[in-house]
Amino acid sequence: MSIPKTSNSVSWIYLMLAVILEAAGTIYMKFSDGFTKMVPSILMLIFYGISFLFLNLAIKKLDVSAAYAIFSGLGIALVAIGGILFFKDPITIFKVMAIFLIIMGVIVLNFTGVSH
């Protein structure tokens, strides 16, 4: 069975799904409490696995360097926001500025042309 060829817009959707699922996997890693809670541990593995499947599909059409930078940067920002929302991580001006800078970096990468 072969995977159908995708357009760049579908590749961007794959990349965004990869980012969201990777962030969910990381949040569930925290919920797993050091792998002592079975359901969050299993969900973490599932989310990570599907995330890398979508990342793999995305980089078929997108430049791997920019796609991985976007994957990592947005993942960091989402996990930081998740930490604030779910785990009551402190909100500091430095954290807000760092998340803003990460998102701005992703936007700049997007405008530099991420495609084959």
CSV table of N, CA and C in Angstrom, one decimal:
chain,number,residue,atom,x,y,z
A,1,MET,N,0.8,-1.2,0.0
A,1,MET,CA,0.0,0.0,0.0
A,1,MET,C,0.9,1.2,0.0
A,2,SER,N,0.7,2.1,-0.9
A,2,SER,CA,1.5,3.4,-1.0
A,2,SER,C,0.7,4.5,-0.4
A,3,ILE,N,1.4,5.5,0.1
A,3,ILE,CA,0.7,6.7,0.7
A,3,ILE,C,0.6,7.7,-0.5
A,4,PRO,N,-0.7,8.2,-0.7
A,4,PRO,CA,-0.9,9.1,-1.8
A,4,PRO,C,0.0,10.4,-1.7
A,5,LYS,N,0.3,10.9,-2.9
A,5,LYS,CA,1.1,12.2,-2.9
A,5,LYS,C,0.2,13.3,-2.3
A,6,THR,N,0.9,14.2,-1.6
A,6,THR,CA,0.1,15.3,-0.9
A,6,THR,C,0.5,16.6,-1.5
A,7,SER,N,-0.3,17.6,-1.4
A,7,SER,CA,0.0,18.9,-1.7
A,7,SER,C,0.6,19.6,-0.5
A,8,ASN,N,1.2,20.8,-0.7
A,8,ASN,CA,1.8,21.5,0.4
A,8,ASN,C,0.8,21.8,1.5
A,9,SER,N,-0.4,22.2,1.1
A,9,SER,CA,-1.4,22.5,2.1
A,9,SER,C,-1.7,21.3,3.0
A,10,VAL,N,-1.8,20.2,2.4
A,10,VAL,CA,-2.0,19.0,3.2
A,10,VAL,C,-0.8,18.7,4.1
A,11,SER,N,0.4,18.9,3.6
A,11,SER,CA,1.6,18.7,4.4
A,11,SER,C,1.6,19.7,5.6
A,12,TRP,N,1.1,20.9,5.4
A,12,TRP,CA,1.0,21.8,6.6
A,12,TRP,C,0.0,21.3,7.6
A,13,ILE,N,-1.1,20.8,7.1
A,13,ILE,CA,-2.1,20.2,8.1
A,13,ILE,C,-1.4,19.0,8.8
A,14,TYR,N,-0.7,18.2,8.1
A,14,TYR,CA,0.0,17.1,8.8
A,14,TYR,C,1.0,17.6,9.9
A,15,LEU,N,1.7,18.7,9.5
A,15,LEU,CA,2.7,19.3,10.5
A,15,LEU,C,2.0,19.8,11.7
A,16,MET,N,0.9,20.5,11.5
A,16,MET,CA,0.1,21.1,12.7
A,16,MET,C,-0.4,19.9,13.5
A,17,LEU,N,-0.9,18.9,12.9
A,17,LEU,CA,-1.4,17.7,13.7
A,17,LEU,C,-0.3,17.1,14.5
A,18,ALA,N,0.9,17.0,13.8
A,18,ALA,CA,2.1,16.5,14.5
A,18,ALA,C,2.4,17.3,15.8
A,19,VAL,N,2.4,18.6,15.6
A,19,VAL,CA,2.7,19.5,16.7
A,19,VAL,C,1.7,19.3,17.9
A,20,ILE,N,0.4,19.3,17.5
A,20,ILE,CA,-0.6,19.2,18.6
A,20,ILE,C,-0.5,17.8,19.3
A,21,LEU,N,-0.3,16.8,18.5
A,21,LEU,CA,-0.2,15.4,19.2
A,21,LEU,C,1.1,15.3,20.0
A,22,GLU,N,2.2,15.9,19.5
A,22,GLU,CA,3.4,15.9,20.3
A,22,GLU,C,3.3,16.6,21.6
A,23,ALA,N,2.6,17.8,21.6
A,23,ALA,CA,2.4,18.5,22.8
A,23,ALA,C,1.5,17.7,23.8
A,24,ALA,N,0.4,17.1,23.2
A,24,ALA,CA,-0.5,16.2,24.0
A,24,ALA,C,0.3,15.1,24.6
A,25,GLY,N,1.2,14.5,23.9
A,25,GLY,CA,2.1,13.4,24.4
A,25,GLY,C,2.9,13.9,25.6
A,26,THR,N,3.5,15.1,25.5
A,26,THR,CA,4.3,15.6,26.5
A,26,THR,C,3.5,15.9,27.8
A,27,ILE,N,2.3,16.5,27.6
A,27,ILE,CA,1.4,16.8,28.7
A,27,ILE,C,1.0,15.5,29.4
A,28,TYR,N,0.7,14.4,28.6
A,28,TYR,CA,0.3,13.2,29.2
A,28,TYR,C,1.5,12.5,29.9
A,29,MET,N,2.7,12.8,29.4
A,29,MET,CA,3.9,12.3,30.1
A,29,MET,C,3.9,12.8,31.6
A,30,LYS,N,3.6,14.1,31.8
A,30,LYS,CA,3.5,14.7,33.1
A,30,LYS,C,2.3,14.0,33.9
A,31,PHE,N,1.2,13.8,33.2
A,31,PHE,CA,0.0,13.1,33.9
A,31,PHE,C,0.4,11.7,34.3
A,32,SER,N,1.3,11.1,33.6
A,32,SER,CA,1.7,9.7,33.8
A,32,SER,C,2.4,9.5,35.2
A,33,ASP,N,2.9,10.6,35.7
A,33,ASP,CA,3.6,10.6,37.0
A,33,ASP,C,4.7,9.6,37.0
A,34,GLY,N,5.6,9.8,36.1
A,34,GLY,CA,6.8,8.9,36.0
A,34,GLY,C,6.4,7.5,35.6
A,35,PHE,N,5.4,7.3,34.7
A,35,PHE,CA,4.9,6.1,34.2
A,35,PHE,C,4.3,5.2,35.3
A,36,THR,N,3.8,5.8,36.4
A,36,THR,CA,3.1,5.1,37.4
A,36,THR,C,1.6,5.0,37.2
A,37,LYS,N,1.1,5.8,36.3
A,37,LYS,CA,-0.3,5.7,35.9
A,37,LYS,C,-0.4,5.2,34.5
A,38,MET,N,-1.1,4.1,34.4
A,38,MET,CA,-1.2,3.3,33.1
A,38,MET,C,-1.8,4.1,32.0
A,39,VAL,N,-3.0,4.6,32.2
A,39,VAL,CA,-3.8,5.2,31.1
A,39,VAL,C,-3.0,6.4,30.5
A,40,PRO,N,-2.5,7.4,31.3
A,40,PRO,CA,-1.8,8.5,30.8
A,40,PRO,C,-0.5,8.0,30.1
A,41,SER,N,0.1,7.0,30.6
A,41,SER,CA,1.4,6.4,30.0
A,41,SER,C,1.1,5.9,28.6
A,42,ILE,N,0.0,5.1,28.5
A,42,ILE,CA,-0.4,4.6,27.2
A,42,ILE,C,-0.8,5.7,26.2
A,43,LEU,N,-1.5,6.7,26.7
A,43,LEU,CA,-1.9,7.8,25.8
A,43,LEU,C,-0.7,8.6,25.3
A,44,MET,N,0.3,8.7,26.2
A,44,MET,CA,1.5,9.4,25.8
A,44,MET,C,2.2,8.7,24.7
A,45,LEU,N,2.3,7.4,24.7
A,45,LEU,CA,3.0,6.6,23.7
A,45,LEU,C,2.2,6.7,22.4
A,46,ILE,N,0.8,6.7,22.5
A,46,ILE,CA,0.0,6.8,21.3
A,46,ILE,C,0.1,8.1,20.6
A,47,PHE,N,0.1,9.2,21.5
A,47,PHE,CA,0.2,10.5,20.9
A,47,PHE,C,1.5,10.8,20.3
A,48,TYR,N,2.6,10.3,20.9
A,48,TYR,CA,3.9,10.5,20.3
A,48,TYR,C,4.0,9.7,19.0
A,49,GLY,N,3.6,8.5,19.0
A,49,GLY,CA,3.6,7.6,17.8
A,49,GLY,C,2.9,8.3,16.6
A,50,ILE,N,1.7,8.7,16.8
A,50,ILE,CA,0.9,9.3,15.8
A,50,ILE,C,1.5,10.7,15.4
A,51,SER,N,2.1,11.4,16.3
A,51,SER,CA,2.7,12.6,16.0
A,51,SER,C,3.9,12.4,15.0
A,52,PHE,N,4.7,11.5,15.3
A,52,PHE,CA,5.8,11.2,14.4
A,52,PHE,C,5.4,10.7,13.0
A,53,LEU,N,4.3,10.0,13.0
A,53,LEU,CA,3.7,9.5,11.7
A,53,LEU,C,3.3,10.8,10.9
A,54,PHE,N,2.6,11.7,11.5
A,54,PHE,CA,2.3,12.9,10.8
A,54,PHE,C,3.5,13.8,10.4
A,55,LEU,N,4.5,13.9,11.3
A,55,LEU,CA,5.7,14.6,11.0
A,55,LEU,C,6.4,14.0,9.7
A,56,ASN,N,6.4,12.7,9.7
A,56,ASN,CA,7.0,12.0,8.6
A,56,ASN,C,6.3,12.3,7.3
A,57,LEU,N,4.9,12.3,7.3
A,57,LEU,CA,4.2,12.7,6.2
A,57,LEU,C,4.4,14.1,5.7
A,58,ALA,N,4.5,15.0,6.7
A,58,ALA,CA,4.7,16.4,6.4
A,58,ALA,C,6.0,16.7,5.7
A,59,ILE,N,7.1,16.0,6.1
A,59,ILE,CA,8.4,16.3,5.6
A,59,ILE,C,8.6,15.7,4.2
A,60,LYS,N,7.6,14.9,3.7
A,60,LYS,CA,7.7,14.5,2.3
A,60,LYS,C,7.6,15.6,1.4
A,61,LYS,N,6.9,16.7,1.7
A,61,LYS,CA,6.8,17.9,0.8
A,61,LYS,C,7.4,19.1,1.4
A,62,LEU,N,7.7,19.2,2.7
A,62,LEU,CA,8.2,20.4,3.3
A,62,LEU,C,9.7,20.2,3.6
A,63,ASP,N,10.5,21.3,3.6
A,63,ASP,CA,11.9,21.2,4.0
A,63,ASP,C,12.0,20.7,5.4
A,64,VAL,N,12.8,19.7,5.6
A,64,VAL,CA,12.9,19.1,6.9
A,64,VAL,C,13.5,20.0,8.0
A,65,SER,N,14.4,20.9,7.6
A,65,SER,CA,15.0,21.8,8.5
A,65,SER,C,14.0,22.8,9.1
A,66,ALA,N,13.2,23.4,8.2
A,66,ALA,CA,12.2,24.4,8.7
A,66,ALA,C,11.0,23.6,9.3
A,67,ALA,N,10.6,22.5,8.8
A,67,ALA,CA,9.5,21.8,9.3
A,67,ALA,C,9.8,21.3,10.8
A,68,TYR,N,11.0,20.8,11.0
A,68,TYR,CA,11.3,20.4,12.3
A,68,TYR,C,11.5,21.5,13.3
A,69,ALA,N,12.0,22.6,12.8
A,69,ALA,CA,12.1,23.8,13.7
A,69,ALA,C,10.7,24.3,14.1
A,70,ILE,N,9.8,24.3,13.1
A,70,ILE,CA,8.4,24.7,13.4
A,70,ILE,C,7.8,23.7,14.4
A,71,PHE,N,8.0,22.4,14.1
A,71,PHE,CA,7.5,21.3,15.0
A,71,PHE,C,8.0,21.5,16.4
A,72,SER,N,9.3,21.8,16.6
A,72,SER,CA,9.9,21.9,17.9
A,72,SER,C,9.4,23.2,18.6
A,73,GLY,N,9.5,24.3,17.8
A,73,GLY,CA,9.1,25.6,18.4
A,73,GLY,C,7.7,25.7,18.9
A,74,LEU,N,6.8,25.3,18.0
A,74,LEU,CA,5.4,25.3,18.4
A,74,LEU,C,5.1,24.3,19.5
A,75,GLY,N,5.7,23.2,19.4
A,75,GLY,CA,5.6,22.2,20.5
A,75,GLY,C,6.0,22.7,21.8
A,76,ILE,N,7.1,23.4,21.9
A,76,ILE,CA,7.6,24.1,23.1
A,76,ILE,C,6.5,25.1,23.6
A,77,ALA,N,6.0,25.9,22.7
A,77,ALA,CA,5.1,26.9,23.1
A,77,ALA,C,3.8,26.3,23.6
A,78,LEU,N,3.3,25.3,22.9
A,78,LEU,CA,2.1,24.6,23.4
A,78,LEU,C,2.2,23.9,24.7
A,79,VAL,N,3.4,23.3,24.9
A,79,VAL,CA,3.6,22.6,26.2
A,79,VAL,C,3.8,23.6,27.3
A,80,ALA,N,4.4,24.8,27.1
A,80,ALA,CA,4.5,25.8,28.1
A,80,ALA,C,3.1,26.3,28.4
A,81,ILE,N,2.2,26.5,27.4
A,81,ILE,CA,0.9,26.9,27.7
A,81,ILE,C,0.1,25.9,28.4
A,82,GLY,N,0.3,24.6,28.0
A,82,GLY,CA,-0.3,23.5,28.7
A,82,GLY,C,0.1,23.4,30.2
A,83,GLY,N,1.4,23.6,30.4
A,83,GLY,CA,1.9,23.6,31.8
A,83,GLY,C,1.2,24.7,32.7
A,84,ILE,N,1.0,25.9,32.1
A,84,ILE,CA,0.3,26.9,32.8
A,84,ILE,C,-1.2,26.5,33.1
A,85,LEU,N,-1.8,26.0,32.0
A,85,LEU,CA,-3.3,25.7,32.2
A,85,LEU,C,-3.5,24.4,33.0
A,86,PHE,N,-2.8,23.4,32.9
A,86,PHE,CA,-3.1,22.1,33.5
A,86,PHE,C,-2.3,21.9,34.8
A,87,PHE,N,-1.1,22.4,34.9
A,87,PHE,CA,-0.3,22.1,36.1
A,87,PHE,C,0.1,23.4,36.9
A,88,LYS,N,-0.6,24.5,36.6
A,88,LYS,CA,-0.4,25.7,37.4
A,88,LYS,C,1.0,26.2,37.4
A,89,ASP,N,1.8,25.9,36.3
A,89,ASP,CA,3.1,26.5,36.2
A,89,ASP,C,3.0,28.0,36.3
A,90,PRO,N,4.0,28.6,36.9
A,90,PRO,CA,3.9,30.1,37.1
A,90,PRO,C,4.0,30.8,35.7
A,91,ILE,N,3.3,31.9,35.6
A,91,ILE,CA,3.3,32.7,34.4
A,91,ILE,C,4.2,33.9,34.8
A,92,THR,N,5.3,34.0,34.0
A,92,THR,CA,6.2,35.1,34.2
A,92,THR,C,6.3,35.9,33.0
A,93,ILE,N,6.8,37.1,33.1
A,93,ILE,CA,7.0,38.0,31.9
A,93,ILE,C,8.0,37.3,30.9
A,94,PHE,N,9.0,36.7,31.5
A,94,PHE,CA,10.0,36.0,30.7
A,94,PHE,C,9.4,34.9,29.9
A,95,LYS,N,8.6,34.1,30.6
A,95,LYS,CA,7.9,33.0,29.9
A,95,LYS,C,7.0,33.4,28.8
A,96,VAL,N,6.3,34.5,29.0
A,96,VAL,CA,5.4,35.0,28.0
A,96,VAL,C,6.2,35.6,26.8
A,97,MET,N,7.3,36.3,27.1
A,97,MET,CA,8.1,36.8,26.1
A,97,MET,C,8.8,35.7,25.3
A,98,ALA,N,9.2,34.6,25.9
A,98,ALA,CA,9.9,33.5,25.2
A,98,ALA,C,8.9,32.8,24.3
A,99,ILE,N,7.7,32.6,24.8
A,99,ILE,CA,6.6,32.0,24.0
A,99,ILE,C,6.3,32.8,22.7
A,100,PHE,N,6.2,34.2,23.0
A,100,PHE,CA,6.0,35.1,21.9
A,100,PHE,C,7.1,35.0,20.9
A,101,LEU,N,8.4,35.0,21.3
A,101,LEU,CA,9.5,34.9,20.4
A,101,LEU,C,9.6,33.6,19.6
A,102,ILE,N,9.2,32.5,20.3
A,102,ILE,CA,9.1,31.2,19.6
A,102,ILE,C,8.1,31.3,18.4
A,103,ILE,N,6.9,31.8,18.8
A,103,ILE,CA,5.9,31.9,17.8
A,103,ILE,C,6.3,32.9,16.6
A,104,MET,N,6.9,34.0,17.0
A,104,MET,CA,7.4,34.9,15.9
A,104,MET,C,8.5,34.2,15.0
A,105,GLY,N,9.3,33.4,15.6
A,105,GLY,CA,10.3,32.6,14.9
A,105,GLY,C,9.7,31.7,13.9
A,106,VAL,N,8.6,31.0,14.3
A,106,VAL,CA,7.9,30.1,13.5
A,106,VAL,C,7.3,30.9,12.3
A,107,ILE,N,6.7,32.1,12.6
A,107,ILE,CA,6.1,32.9,11.5
A,107,ILE,C,7.2,33.3,10.5
A,108,VAL,N,8.4,33.7,11.0
A,108,VAL,CA,9.4,34.1,10.1
A,108,VAL,C,9.9,32.9,9.2
A,109,LEU,N,10.0,31.7,9.8
A,109,LEU,CA,10.4,30.5,9.1
A,109,LEU,C,9.3,30.2,8.0
A,110,ASN,N,8.1,30.5,8.3
A,110,ASN,CA,7.0,30.2,7.3
A,110,ASN,C,7.1,31.1,6.1
A,111,PHE,N,7.6,32.4,6.3
A,111,PHE,CA,7.7,33.3,5.2
A,111,PHE,C,9.0,33.1,4.4
A,112,THR,N,9.9,32.3,4.9
A,112,THR,CA,11.1,32.0,4.2
A,112,THR,C,10.9,30.9,3.1
A,113,GLY,N,9.7,30.4,3.0
A,113,GLY,CA,9.5,29.4,2.0
A,113,GLY,C,9.9,28.0,2.4
A,114,VAL,N,8.9,27.2,2.9
A,114,VAL,CA,9.1,25.9,3.4
A,114,VAL,C,8.5,24.9,2.5
A,115,SER,N,9.1,24.6,1.4
A,115,SER,CA,8.5,23.6,0.4
A,115,SER,C,9.6,23.2,-0.6
A,116,HIS,N,9.3,22.1,-1.2
A,116,HIS,CA,10.2,21.6,-2.3
A,116,HIS,C,9.8,22.2,-3.6
